[in-house]
Coordinates of C-alpha atoms in Angstrom, one line a residue:
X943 CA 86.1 -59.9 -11.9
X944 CA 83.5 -59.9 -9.0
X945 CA 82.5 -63.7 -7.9
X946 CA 79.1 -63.7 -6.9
X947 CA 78.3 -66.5 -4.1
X948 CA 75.2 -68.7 -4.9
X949 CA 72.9 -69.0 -1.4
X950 CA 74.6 -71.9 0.8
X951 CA 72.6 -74.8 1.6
X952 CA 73.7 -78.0 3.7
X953 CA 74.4 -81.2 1.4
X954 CA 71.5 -82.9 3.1
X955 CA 69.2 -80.1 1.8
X956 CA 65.8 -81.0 -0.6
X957 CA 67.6 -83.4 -3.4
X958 CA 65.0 -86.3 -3.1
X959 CA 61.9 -85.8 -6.0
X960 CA 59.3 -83.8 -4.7
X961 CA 56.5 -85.6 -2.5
X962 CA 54.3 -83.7 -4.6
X963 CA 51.9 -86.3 -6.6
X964 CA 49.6 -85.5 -9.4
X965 CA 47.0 -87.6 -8.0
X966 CA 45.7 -84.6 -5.9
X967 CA 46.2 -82.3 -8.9
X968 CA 43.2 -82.2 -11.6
X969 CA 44.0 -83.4 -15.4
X970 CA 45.4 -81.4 -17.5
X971 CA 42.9 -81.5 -20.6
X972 CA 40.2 -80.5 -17.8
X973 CA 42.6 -77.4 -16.7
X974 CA 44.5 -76.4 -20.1
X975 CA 43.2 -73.3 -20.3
X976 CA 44.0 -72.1 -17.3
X977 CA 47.8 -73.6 -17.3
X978 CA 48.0 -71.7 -20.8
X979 CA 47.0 -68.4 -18.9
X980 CA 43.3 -67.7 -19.7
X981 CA 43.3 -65.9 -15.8
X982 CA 47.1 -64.4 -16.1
X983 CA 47.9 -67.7 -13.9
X984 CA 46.1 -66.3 -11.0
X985 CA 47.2 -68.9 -7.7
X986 CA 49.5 -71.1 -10.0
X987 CA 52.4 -69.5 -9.4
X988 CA 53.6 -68.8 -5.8
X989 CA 53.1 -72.2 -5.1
X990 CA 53.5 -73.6 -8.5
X991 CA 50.6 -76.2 -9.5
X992 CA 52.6 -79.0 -11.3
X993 CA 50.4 -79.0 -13.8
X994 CA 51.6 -75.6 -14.9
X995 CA 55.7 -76.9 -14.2
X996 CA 55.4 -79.5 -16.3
X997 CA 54.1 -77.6 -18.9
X998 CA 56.4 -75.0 -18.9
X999 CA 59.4 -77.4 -18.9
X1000 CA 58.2 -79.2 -21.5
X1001 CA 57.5 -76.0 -23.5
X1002 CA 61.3 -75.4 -22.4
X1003 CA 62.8 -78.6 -23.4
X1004 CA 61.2 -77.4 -27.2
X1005 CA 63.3 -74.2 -26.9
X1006 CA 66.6 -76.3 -25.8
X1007 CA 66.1 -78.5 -28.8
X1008 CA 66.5 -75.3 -31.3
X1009 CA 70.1 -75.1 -29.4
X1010 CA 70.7 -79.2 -29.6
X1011 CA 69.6 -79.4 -33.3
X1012 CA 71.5 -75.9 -34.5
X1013 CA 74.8 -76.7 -36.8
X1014 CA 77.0 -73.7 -35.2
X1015 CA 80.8 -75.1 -36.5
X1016 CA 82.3 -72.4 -38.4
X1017 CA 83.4 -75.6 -40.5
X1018 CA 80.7 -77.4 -41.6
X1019 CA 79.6 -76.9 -44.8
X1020 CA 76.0 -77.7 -43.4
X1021 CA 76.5 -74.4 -41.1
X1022 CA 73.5 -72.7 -40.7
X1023 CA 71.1 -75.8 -40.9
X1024 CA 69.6 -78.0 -38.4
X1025 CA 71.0 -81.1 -37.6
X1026 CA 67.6 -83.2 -39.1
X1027 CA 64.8 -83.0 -41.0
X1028 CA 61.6 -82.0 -40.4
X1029 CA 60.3 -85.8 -40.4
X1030 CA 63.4 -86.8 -38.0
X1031 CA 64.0 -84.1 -35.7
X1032 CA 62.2 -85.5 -32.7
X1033 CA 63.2 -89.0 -33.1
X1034 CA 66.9 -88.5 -33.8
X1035 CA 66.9 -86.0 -31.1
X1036 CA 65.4 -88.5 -28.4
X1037 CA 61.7 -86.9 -28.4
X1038 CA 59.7 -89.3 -30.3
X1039 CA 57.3 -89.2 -27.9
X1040 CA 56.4 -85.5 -28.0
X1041 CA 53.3 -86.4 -30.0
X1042 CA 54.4 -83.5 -32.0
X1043 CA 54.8 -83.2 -36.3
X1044 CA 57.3 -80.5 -37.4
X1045 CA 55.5 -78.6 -40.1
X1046 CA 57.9 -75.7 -40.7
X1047 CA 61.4 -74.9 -40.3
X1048 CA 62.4 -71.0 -39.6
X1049 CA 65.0 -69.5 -40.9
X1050 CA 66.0 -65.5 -40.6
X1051 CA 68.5 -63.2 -42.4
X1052 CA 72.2 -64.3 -41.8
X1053 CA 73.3 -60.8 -42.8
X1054 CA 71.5 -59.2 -40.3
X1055 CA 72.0 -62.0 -37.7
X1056 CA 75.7 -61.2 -38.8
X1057 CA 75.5 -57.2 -37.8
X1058 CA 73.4 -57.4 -34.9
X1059 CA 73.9 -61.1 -33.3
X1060 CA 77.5 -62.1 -34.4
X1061 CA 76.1 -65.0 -37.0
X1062 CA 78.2 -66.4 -39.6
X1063 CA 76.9 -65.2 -43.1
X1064 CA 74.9 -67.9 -45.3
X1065 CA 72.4 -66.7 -48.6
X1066 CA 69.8 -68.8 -47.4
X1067 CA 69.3 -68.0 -43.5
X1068 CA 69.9 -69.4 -40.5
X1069 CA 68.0 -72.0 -39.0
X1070 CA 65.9 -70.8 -36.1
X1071 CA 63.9 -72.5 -35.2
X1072 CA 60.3 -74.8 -35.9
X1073 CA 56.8 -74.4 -36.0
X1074 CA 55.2 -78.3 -35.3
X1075 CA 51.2 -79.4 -34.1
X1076 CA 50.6 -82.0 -32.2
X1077 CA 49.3 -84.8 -33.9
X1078 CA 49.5 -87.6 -31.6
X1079 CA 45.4 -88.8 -30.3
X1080 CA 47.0 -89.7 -27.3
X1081 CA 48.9 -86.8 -26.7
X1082 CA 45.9 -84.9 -27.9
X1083 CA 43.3 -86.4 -25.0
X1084 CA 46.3 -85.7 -22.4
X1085 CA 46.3 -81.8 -23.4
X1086 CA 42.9 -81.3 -23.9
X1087 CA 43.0 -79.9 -27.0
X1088 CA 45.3 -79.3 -30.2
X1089 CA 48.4 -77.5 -30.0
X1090 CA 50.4 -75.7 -32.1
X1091 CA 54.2 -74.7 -30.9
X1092 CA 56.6 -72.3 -32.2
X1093 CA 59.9 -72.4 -31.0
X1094 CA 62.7 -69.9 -31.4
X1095 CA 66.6 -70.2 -30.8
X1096 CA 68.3 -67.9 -29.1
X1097 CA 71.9 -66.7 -29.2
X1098 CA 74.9 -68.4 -26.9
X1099 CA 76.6 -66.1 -24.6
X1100 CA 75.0 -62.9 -22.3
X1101 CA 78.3 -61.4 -23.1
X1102 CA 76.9 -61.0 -26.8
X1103 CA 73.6 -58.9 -25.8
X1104 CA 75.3 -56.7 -23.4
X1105 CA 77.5 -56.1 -26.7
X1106 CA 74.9 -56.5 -29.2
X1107 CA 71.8 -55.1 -27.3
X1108 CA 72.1 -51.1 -27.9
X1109 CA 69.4 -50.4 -30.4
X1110 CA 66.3 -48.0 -30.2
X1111 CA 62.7 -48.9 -31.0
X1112 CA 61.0 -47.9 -34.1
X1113 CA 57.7 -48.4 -35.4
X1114 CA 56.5 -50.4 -38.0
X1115 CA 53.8 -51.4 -40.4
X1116 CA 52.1 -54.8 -41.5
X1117 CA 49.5 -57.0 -43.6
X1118 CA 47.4 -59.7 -43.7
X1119 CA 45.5 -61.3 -45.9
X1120 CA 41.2 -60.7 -45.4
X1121 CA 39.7 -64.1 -45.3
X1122 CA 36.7 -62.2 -47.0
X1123 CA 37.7 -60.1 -49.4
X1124 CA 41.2 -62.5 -50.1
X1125 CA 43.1 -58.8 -50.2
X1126 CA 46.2 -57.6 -48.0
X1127 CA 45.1 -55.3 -45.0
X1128 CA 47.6 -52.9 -43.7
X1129 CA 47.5 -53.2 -40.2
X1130 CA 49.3 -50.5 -38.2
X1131 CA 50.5 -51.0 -35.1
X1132 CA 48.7 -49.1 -31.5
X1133 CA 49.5 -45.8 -31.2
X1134 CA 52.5 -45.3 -29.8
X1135 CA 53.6 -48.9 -30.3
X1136 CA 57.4 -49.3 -30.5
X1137 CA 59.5 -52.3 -31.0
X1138 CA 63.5 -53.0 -30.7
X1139 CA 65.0 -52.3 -34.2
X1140 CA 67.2 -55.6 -34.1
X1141 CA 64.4 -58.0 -33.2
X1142 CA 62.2 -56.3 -35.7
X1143 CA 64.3 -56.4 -38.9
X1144 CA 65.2 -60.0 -37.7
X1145 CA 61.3 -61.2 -37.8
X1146 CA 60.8 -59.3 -40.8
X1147 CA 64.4 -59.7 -42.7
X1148 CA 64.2 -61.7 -46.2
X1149 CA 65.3 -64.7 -46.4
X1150 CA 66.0 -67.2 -49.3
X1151 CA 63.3 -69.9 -48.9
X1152 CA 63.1 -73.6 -50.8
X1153 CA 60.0 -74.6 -51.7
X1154 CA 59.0 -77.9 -53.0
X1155 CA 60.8 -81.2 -53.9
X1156 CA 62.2 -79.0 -57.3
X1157 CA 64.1 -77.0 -54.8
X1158 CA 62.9 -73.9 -56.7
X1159 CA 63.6 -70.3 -54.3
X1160 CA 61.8 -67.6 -53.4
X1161 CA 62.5 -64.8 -51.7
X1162 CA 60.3 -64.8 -48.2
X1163 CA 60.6 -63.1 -44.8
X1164 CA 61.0 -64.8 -41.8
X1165 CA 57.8 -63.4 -40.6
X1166 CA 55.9 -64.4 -43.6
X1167 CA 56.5 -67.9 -43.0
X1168 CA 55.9 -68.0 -39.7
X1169 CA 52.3 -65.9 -40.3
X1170 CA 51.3 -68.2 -43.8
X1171 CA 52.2 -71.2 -42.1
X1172 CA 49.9 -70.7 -38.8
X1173 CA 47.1 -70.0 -41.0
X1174 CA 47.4 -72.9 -43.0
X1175 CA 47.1 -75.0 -40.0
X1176 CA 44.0 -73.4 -38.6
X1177 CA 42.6 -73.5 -41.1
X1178 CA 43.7 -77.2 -41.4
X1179 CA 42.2 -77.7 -37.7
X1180 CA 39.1 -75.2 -38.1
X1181 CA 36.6 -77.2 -37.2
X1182 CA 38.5 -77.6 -33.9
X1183 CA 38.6 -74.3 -33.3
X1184 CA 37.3 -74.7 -29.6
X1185 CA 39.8 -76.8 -28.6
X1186 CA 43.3 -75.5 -30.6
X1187 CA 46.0 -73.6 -28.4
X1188 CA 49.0 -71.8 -30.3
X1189 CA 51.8 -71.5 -28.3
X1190 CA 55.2 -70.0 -28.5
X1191 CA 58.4 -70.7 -26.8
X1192 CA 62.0 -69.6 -26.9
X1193 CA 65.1 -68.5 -24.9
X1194 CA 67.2 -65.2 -25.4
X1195 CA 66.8 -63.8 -28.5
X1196 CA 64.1 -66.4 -29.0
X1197 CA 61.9 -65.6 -26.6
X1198 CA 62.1 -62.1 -27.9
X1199 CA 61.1 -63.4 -31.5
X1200 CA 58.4 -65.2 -29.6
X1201 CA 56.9 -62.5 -27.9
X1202 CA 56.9 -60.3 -31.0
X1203 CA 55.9 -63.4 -33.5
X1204 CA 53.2 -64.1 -31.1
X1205 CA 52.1 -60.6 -30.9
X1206 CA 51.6 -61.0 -34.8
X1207 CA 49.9 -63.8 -35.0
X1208 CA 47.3 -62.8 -32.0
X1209 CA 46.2 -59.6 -34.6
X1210 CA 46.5 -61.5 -37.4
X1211 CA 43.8 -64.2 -35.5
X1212 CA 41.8 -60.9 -34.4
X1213 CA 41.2 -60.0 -38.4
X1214 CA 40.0 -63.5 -39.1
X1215 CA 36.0 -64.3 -38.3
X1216 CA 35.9 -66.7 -34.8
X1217 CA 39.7 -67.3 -35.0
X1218 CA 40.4 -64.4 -32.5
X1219 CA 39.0 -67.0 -29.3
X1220 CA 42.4 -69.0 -30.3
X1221 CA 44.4 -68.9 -27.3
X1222 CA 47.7 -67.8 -27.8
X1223 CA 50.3 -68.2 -24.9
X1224 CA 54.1 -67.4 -24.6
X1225 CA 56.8 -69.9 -22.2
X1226 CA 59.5 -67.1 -22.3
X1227 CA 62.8 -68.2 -20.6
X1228 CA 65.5 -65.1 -20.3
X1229 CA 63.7 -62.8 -22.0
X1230 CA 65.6 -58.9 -23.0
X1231 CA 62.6 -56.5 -23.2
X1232 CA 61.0 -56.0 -26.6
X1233 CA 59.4 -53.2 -26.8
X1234 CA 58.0 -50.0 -25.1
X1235 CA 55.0 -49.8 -22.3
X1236 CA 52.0 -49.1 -25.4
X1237 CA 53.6 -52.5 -26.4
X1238 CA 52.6 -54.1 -23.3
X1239 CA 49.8 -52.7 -23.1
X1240 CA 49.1 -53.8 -26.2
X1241 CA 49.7 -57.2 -26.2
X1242 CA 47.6 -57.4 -23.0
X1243 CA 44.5 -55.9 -25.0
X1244 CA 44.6 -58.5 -27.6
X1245 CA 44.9 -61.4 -25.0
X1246 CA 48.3 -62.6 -25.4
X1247 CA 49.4 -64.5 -22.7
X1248 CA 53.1 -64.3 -21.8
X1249 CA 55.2 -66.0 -19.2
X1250 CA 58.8 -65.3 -18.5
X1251 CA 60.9 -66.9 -16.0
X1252 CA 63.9 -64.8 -14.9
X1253 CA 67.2 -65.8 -13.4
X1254 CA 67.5 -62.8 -10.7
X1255 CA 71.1 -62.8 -11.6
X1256 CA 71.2 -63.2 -15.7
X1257 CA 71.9 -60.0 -17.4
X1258 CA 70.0 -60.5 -19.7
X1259 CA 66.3 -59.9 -19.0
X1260 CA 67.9 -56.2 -18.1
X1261 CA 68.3 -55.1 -21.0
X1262 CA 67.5 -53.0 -23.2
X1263 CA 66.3 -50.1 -21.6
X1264 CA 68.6 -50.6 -18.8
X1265 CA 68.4 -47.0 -17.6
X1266 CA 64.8 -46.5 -18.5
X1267 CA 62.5 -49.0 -18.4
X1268 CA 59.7 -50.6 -16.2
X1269 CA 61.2 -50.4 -12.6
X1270 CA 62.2 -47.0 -13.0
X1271 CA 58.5 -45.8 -11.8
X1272 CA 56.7 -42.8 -12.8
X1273 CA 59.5 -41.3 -14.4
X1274 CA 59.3 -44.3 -17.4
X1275 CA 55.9 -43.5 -17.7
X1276 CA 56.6 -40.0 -18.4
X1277 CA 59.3 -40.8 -20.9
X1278 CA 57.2 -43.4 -22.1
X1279 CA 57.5 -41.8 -26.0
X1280 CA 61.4 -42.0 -26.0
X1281 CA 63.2 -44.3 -28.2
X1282 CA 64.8 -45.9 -25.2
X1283 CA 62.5 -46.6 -22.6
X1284 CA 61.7 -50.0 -22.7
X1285 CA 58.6 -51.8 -20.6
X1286 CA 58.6 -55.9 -20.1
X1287 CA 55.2 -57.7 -21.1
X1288 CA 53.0 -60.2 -19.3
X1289 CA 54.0 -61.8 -16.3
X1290 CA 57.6 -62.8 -14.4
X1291 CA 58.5 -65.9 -12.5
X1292 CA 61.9 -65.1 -10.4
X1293 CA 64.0 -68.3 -10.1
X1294 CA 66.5 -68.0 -7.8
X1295 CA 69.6 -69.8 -7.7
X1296 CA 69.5 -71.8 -4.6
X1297 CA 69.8 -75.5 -5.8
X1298 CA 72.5 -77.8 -3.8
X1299 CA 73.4 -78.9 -7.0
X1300 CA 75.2 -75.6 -7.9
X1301 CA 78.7 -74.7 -7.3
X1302 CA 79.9 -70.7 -6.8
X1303 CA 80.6 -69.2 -9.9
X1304 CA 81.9 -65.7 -11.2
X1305 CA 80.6 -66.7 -15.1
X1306 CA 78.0 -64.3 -15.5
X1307 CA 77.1 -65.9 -18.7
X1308 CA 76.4 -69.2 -16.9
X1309 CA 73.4 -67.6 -14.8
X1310 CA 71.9 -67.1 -18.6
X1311 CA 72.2 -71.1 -19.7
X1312 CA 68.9 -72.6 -20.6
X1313 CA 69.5 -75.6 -19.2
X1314 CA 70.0 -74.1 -15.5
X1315 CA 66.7 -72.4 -16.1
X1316 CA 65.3 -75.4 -16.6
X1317 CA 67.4 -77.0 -13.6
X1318 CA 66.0 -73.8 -11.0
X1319 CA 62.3 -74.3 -12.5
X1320 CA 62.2 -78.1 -11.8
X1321 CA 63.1 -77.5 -7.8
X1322 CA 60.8 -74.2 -7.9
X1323 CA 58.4 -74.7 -5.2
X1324 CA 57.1 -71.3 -4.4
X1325 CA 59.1 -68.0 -3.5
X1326 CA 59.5 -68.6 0.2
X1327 CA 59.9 -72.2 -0.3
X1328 CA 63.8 -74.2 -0.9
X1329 CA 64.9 -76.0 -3.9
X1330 CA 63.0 -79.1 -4.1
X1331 CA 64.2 -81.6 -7.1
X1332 CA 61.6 -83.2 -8.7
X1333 CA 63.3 -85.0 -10.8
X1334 CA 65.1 -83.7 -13.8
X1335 CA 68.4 -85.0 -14.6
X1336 CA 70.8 -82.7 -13.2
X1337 CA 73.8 -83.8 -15.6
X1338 CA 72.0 -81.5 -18.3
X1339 CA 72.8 -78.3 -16.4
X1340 CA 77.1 -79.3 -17.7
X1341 CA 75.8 -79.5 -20.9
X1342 CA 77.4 -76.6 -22.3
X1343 CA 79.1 -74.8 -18.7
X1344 CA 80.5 -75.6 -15.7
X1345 CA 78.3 -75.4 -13.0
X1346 CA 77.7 -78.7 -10.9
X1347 CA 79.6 -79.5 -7.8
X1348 CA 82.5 -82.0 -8.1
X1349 CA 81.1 -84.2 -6.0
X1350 CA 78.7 -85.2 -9.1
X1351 CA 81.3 -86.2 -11.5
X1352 CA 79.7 -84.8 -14.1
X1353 CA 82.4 -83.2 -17.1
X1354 CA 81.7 -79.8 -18.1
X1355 CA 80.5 -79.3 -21.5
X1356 CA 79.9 -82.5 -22.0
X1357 CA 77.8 -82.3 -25.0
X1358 CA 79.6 -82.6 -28.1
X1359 CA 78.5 -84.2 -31.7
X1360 CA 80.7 -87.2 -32.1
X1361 CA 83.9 -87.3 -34.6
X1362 CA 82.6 -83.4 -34.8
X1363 CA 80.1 -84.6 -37.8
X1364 CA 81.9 -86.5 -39.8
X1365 CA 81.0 -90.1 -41.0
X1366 CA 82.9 -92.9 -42.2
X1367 CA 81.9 -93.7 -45.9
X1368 CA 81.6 -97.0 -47.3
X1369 CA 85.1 -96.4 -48.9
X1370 CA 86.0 -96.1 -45.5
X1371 CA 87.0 -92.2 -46.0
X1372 CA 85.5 -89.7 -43.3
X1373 CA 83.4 -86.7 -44.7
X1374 CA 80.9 -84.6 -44.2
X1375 CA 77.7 -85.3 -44.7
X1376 CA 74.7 -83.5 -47.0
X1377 CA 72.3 -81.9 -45.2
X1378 CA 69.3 -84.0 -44.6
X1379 CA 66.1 -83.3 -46.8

């Protein structure tokens, strides 16, 4: 296999925090609506404001939890399931001071997942992800306004999309509830629109869904809990409707989920009186293309605002479509109407990997690791500019791969779940334990 060298730079290169200050930068709450893309993030970018790399890292730190907090061993009886309840996820997994509630888990279809992603079967769904609102007053002041946050898990390897990833696009067909009249409107997508087949029957695959302390079932999809559960809380907040941001995050096959789930909700919000001036924004790390270029243009119509930041060397954000797609010119747009020809949305931050911290590596599915996003976005700068750490601990990037230098004496993999789950019982026997309500 091909090694492909990482850009050299000397050991005395940029590794002190940035000398960038927010003292010169305005406050958040008085700029929120431009960090969340009101003007497509028109002079944020190339240099990035801090403002806007903060937010997007902590938007991305949301999307790393759904990885931290997923129970993935084949073994555990709890597969499937996140780690923590709704009420103890941020605490137990060292965000308590998000200023964030979890409201919702997510789960999808684990027989799908199972065709189409390489999941392990389980009746009830995966879990993948959360839907939380940020509760805190501080927290609240600091933003500006009220958020809402979706995040969406994503699947492990890039080996597994170039496998997994060779679908077509396909129409579809959905309802919402009127407000006014309290019936279902069929809503039909744009002309022309045309999703992936996999990340559609995902977002709209039944699932088996407890409800209540009786722990009675019902079937649900994983769409309509996403789409009941956002309305609840609008309507929960409406009288903050000025000041409410929804905003969607996730990686891989999550930020996929969150392009299309945010798609969903931004008509849903257009059929409902004054709830279409909700924001609705989308931190998109490593995201395949979802759908085809009336799908772009689409979800530019309707005002969603979509971010994706792009390893230049993860495979990933290639595909689908790698033969026909957005880059391909005037030949795409011709073939616009095929099944194949594939168009990314919104707008794309290249991070390239030139950080001293990095050794060379010829693991292809390390270039797709979360965590090294998040590593290349905290020393972004600007495109011209050289890695410039600002900060973030650089330990994370071994988390789960094997990319830091020796010299940092940092393990690879290092993240493990200690004993592998198991806890010692007062009898003094190890087991497994139930999974938390």
């Amino acid at each position: 296999m091909a090694v492909f060298p990482l850009p050299q730079l000397e050991d005395n290169a940029v590794l002190l925090p940035s000398s960038q200050t927010n003292s010169t930068q305005p406050q958040l709450c008085d700029v929120w609506r431009d960090i969340q893309g009101a003007h497509n993030w028109n002079g944020l970018l190339d240099p990035m404001v801090p403002n806007l790399k903060a937010e997007a890292l902590r938007y991305g730190n949301l999307a790393q939890l759904c990885y931290d907090a997923f129970d993935g061993k084949s073994y555990s009886k709890n597969y499937g399931t996140c780690y923590h309840s709704k009420r103890d996820l941020f605490n137990k997994m060292g965000m308590s001071e998000s200023g964030y509630q979890v409201t919702k888990y997510v789960y999808a279809n684990t027989n799908l997942l199972n065709q189409v992603f390489g999941e392990k079967p389980k009746d009830q769904g995966v879990w993948l992800g959360f839907i939380a609102v940020c509760t805190d007053p501080n927290e609240i002041r600091r933003l500006g306004r009220r958020d809402i946050v979706i995040a969406w898990r994503g699947t492990q390897t890039a080996e597994e999309w170039i496998e997994d990833l060779r679908d077509i696009l396909v129409t579809t067909r959905l309802s919402y509830r009127c407000k006014r009249t309290g019936k279902n409107q069929e809503h039909h997508f744009a002309d022309g629109v045309l999703i992936e087949r996999g990340f559609l029957s995902c977002y709209t695959s039944t699932v088996r869904h407890r409800q209540g302390a009786a722990g009675a079932t019902v079937n649900i999809s994983t769409r309509d809990l996403v789409v009941s559960e956002i309305e609840r809380l609008i309507q929960v907040y409406e009288k903050e409707m000025d000041n409410l941001s929804i905003t969607f995050t996730g990686h891989s096959l999550g930020a996929a989920l969150a392009t299309l789930s945010a798609y969903d909700i931004k008509q849903m919000l257009c059929t409902k009186h004054n709830f279409h001036q909700i924001p609705v924004t989308v931190f998109a790390f490593a995201s395949p293309r979802v759908g085809n270029l009336a799908f772009a243009k689409r979800v530019e119509e309707i005002g969603v605002k979509v971010l994706r930041f792009v390893n230049k060397r993860d495979v990933v954000p290639k595909v689908p479509g790698v033969c026909m797609n957005e880059n391909v010119g005037c030949l795409s747009k011709l073939l616009h109407w095929l099944p194949w020809t594939y168009f990314h949305v919104g707008f794309e931050l290249p991070l390239h990997n030139n950080s001293p911290f990095i050794q060379h590596t010829h693991n292809l599915a390390y270039f797709h690791n979360l965590e090294l996003y998040l590593h290349l976005l905290d020393g972004y700068v600007g495109s011209k500019q050289p890695f410039s750490w600002s900060g973030r601990d650089h330990a994370l990037v071994n988390k789960s791969c094997d990319l830091l230098r020796e010299k940092y004496e940092i393990p690879p993999k290092w993240w493990q779940e200690q004993n592998k789950g198991l806890v010692k019982g007062p009898d003094g026997k190890w087991t497994q334990p139930s999974e938390e309500e």
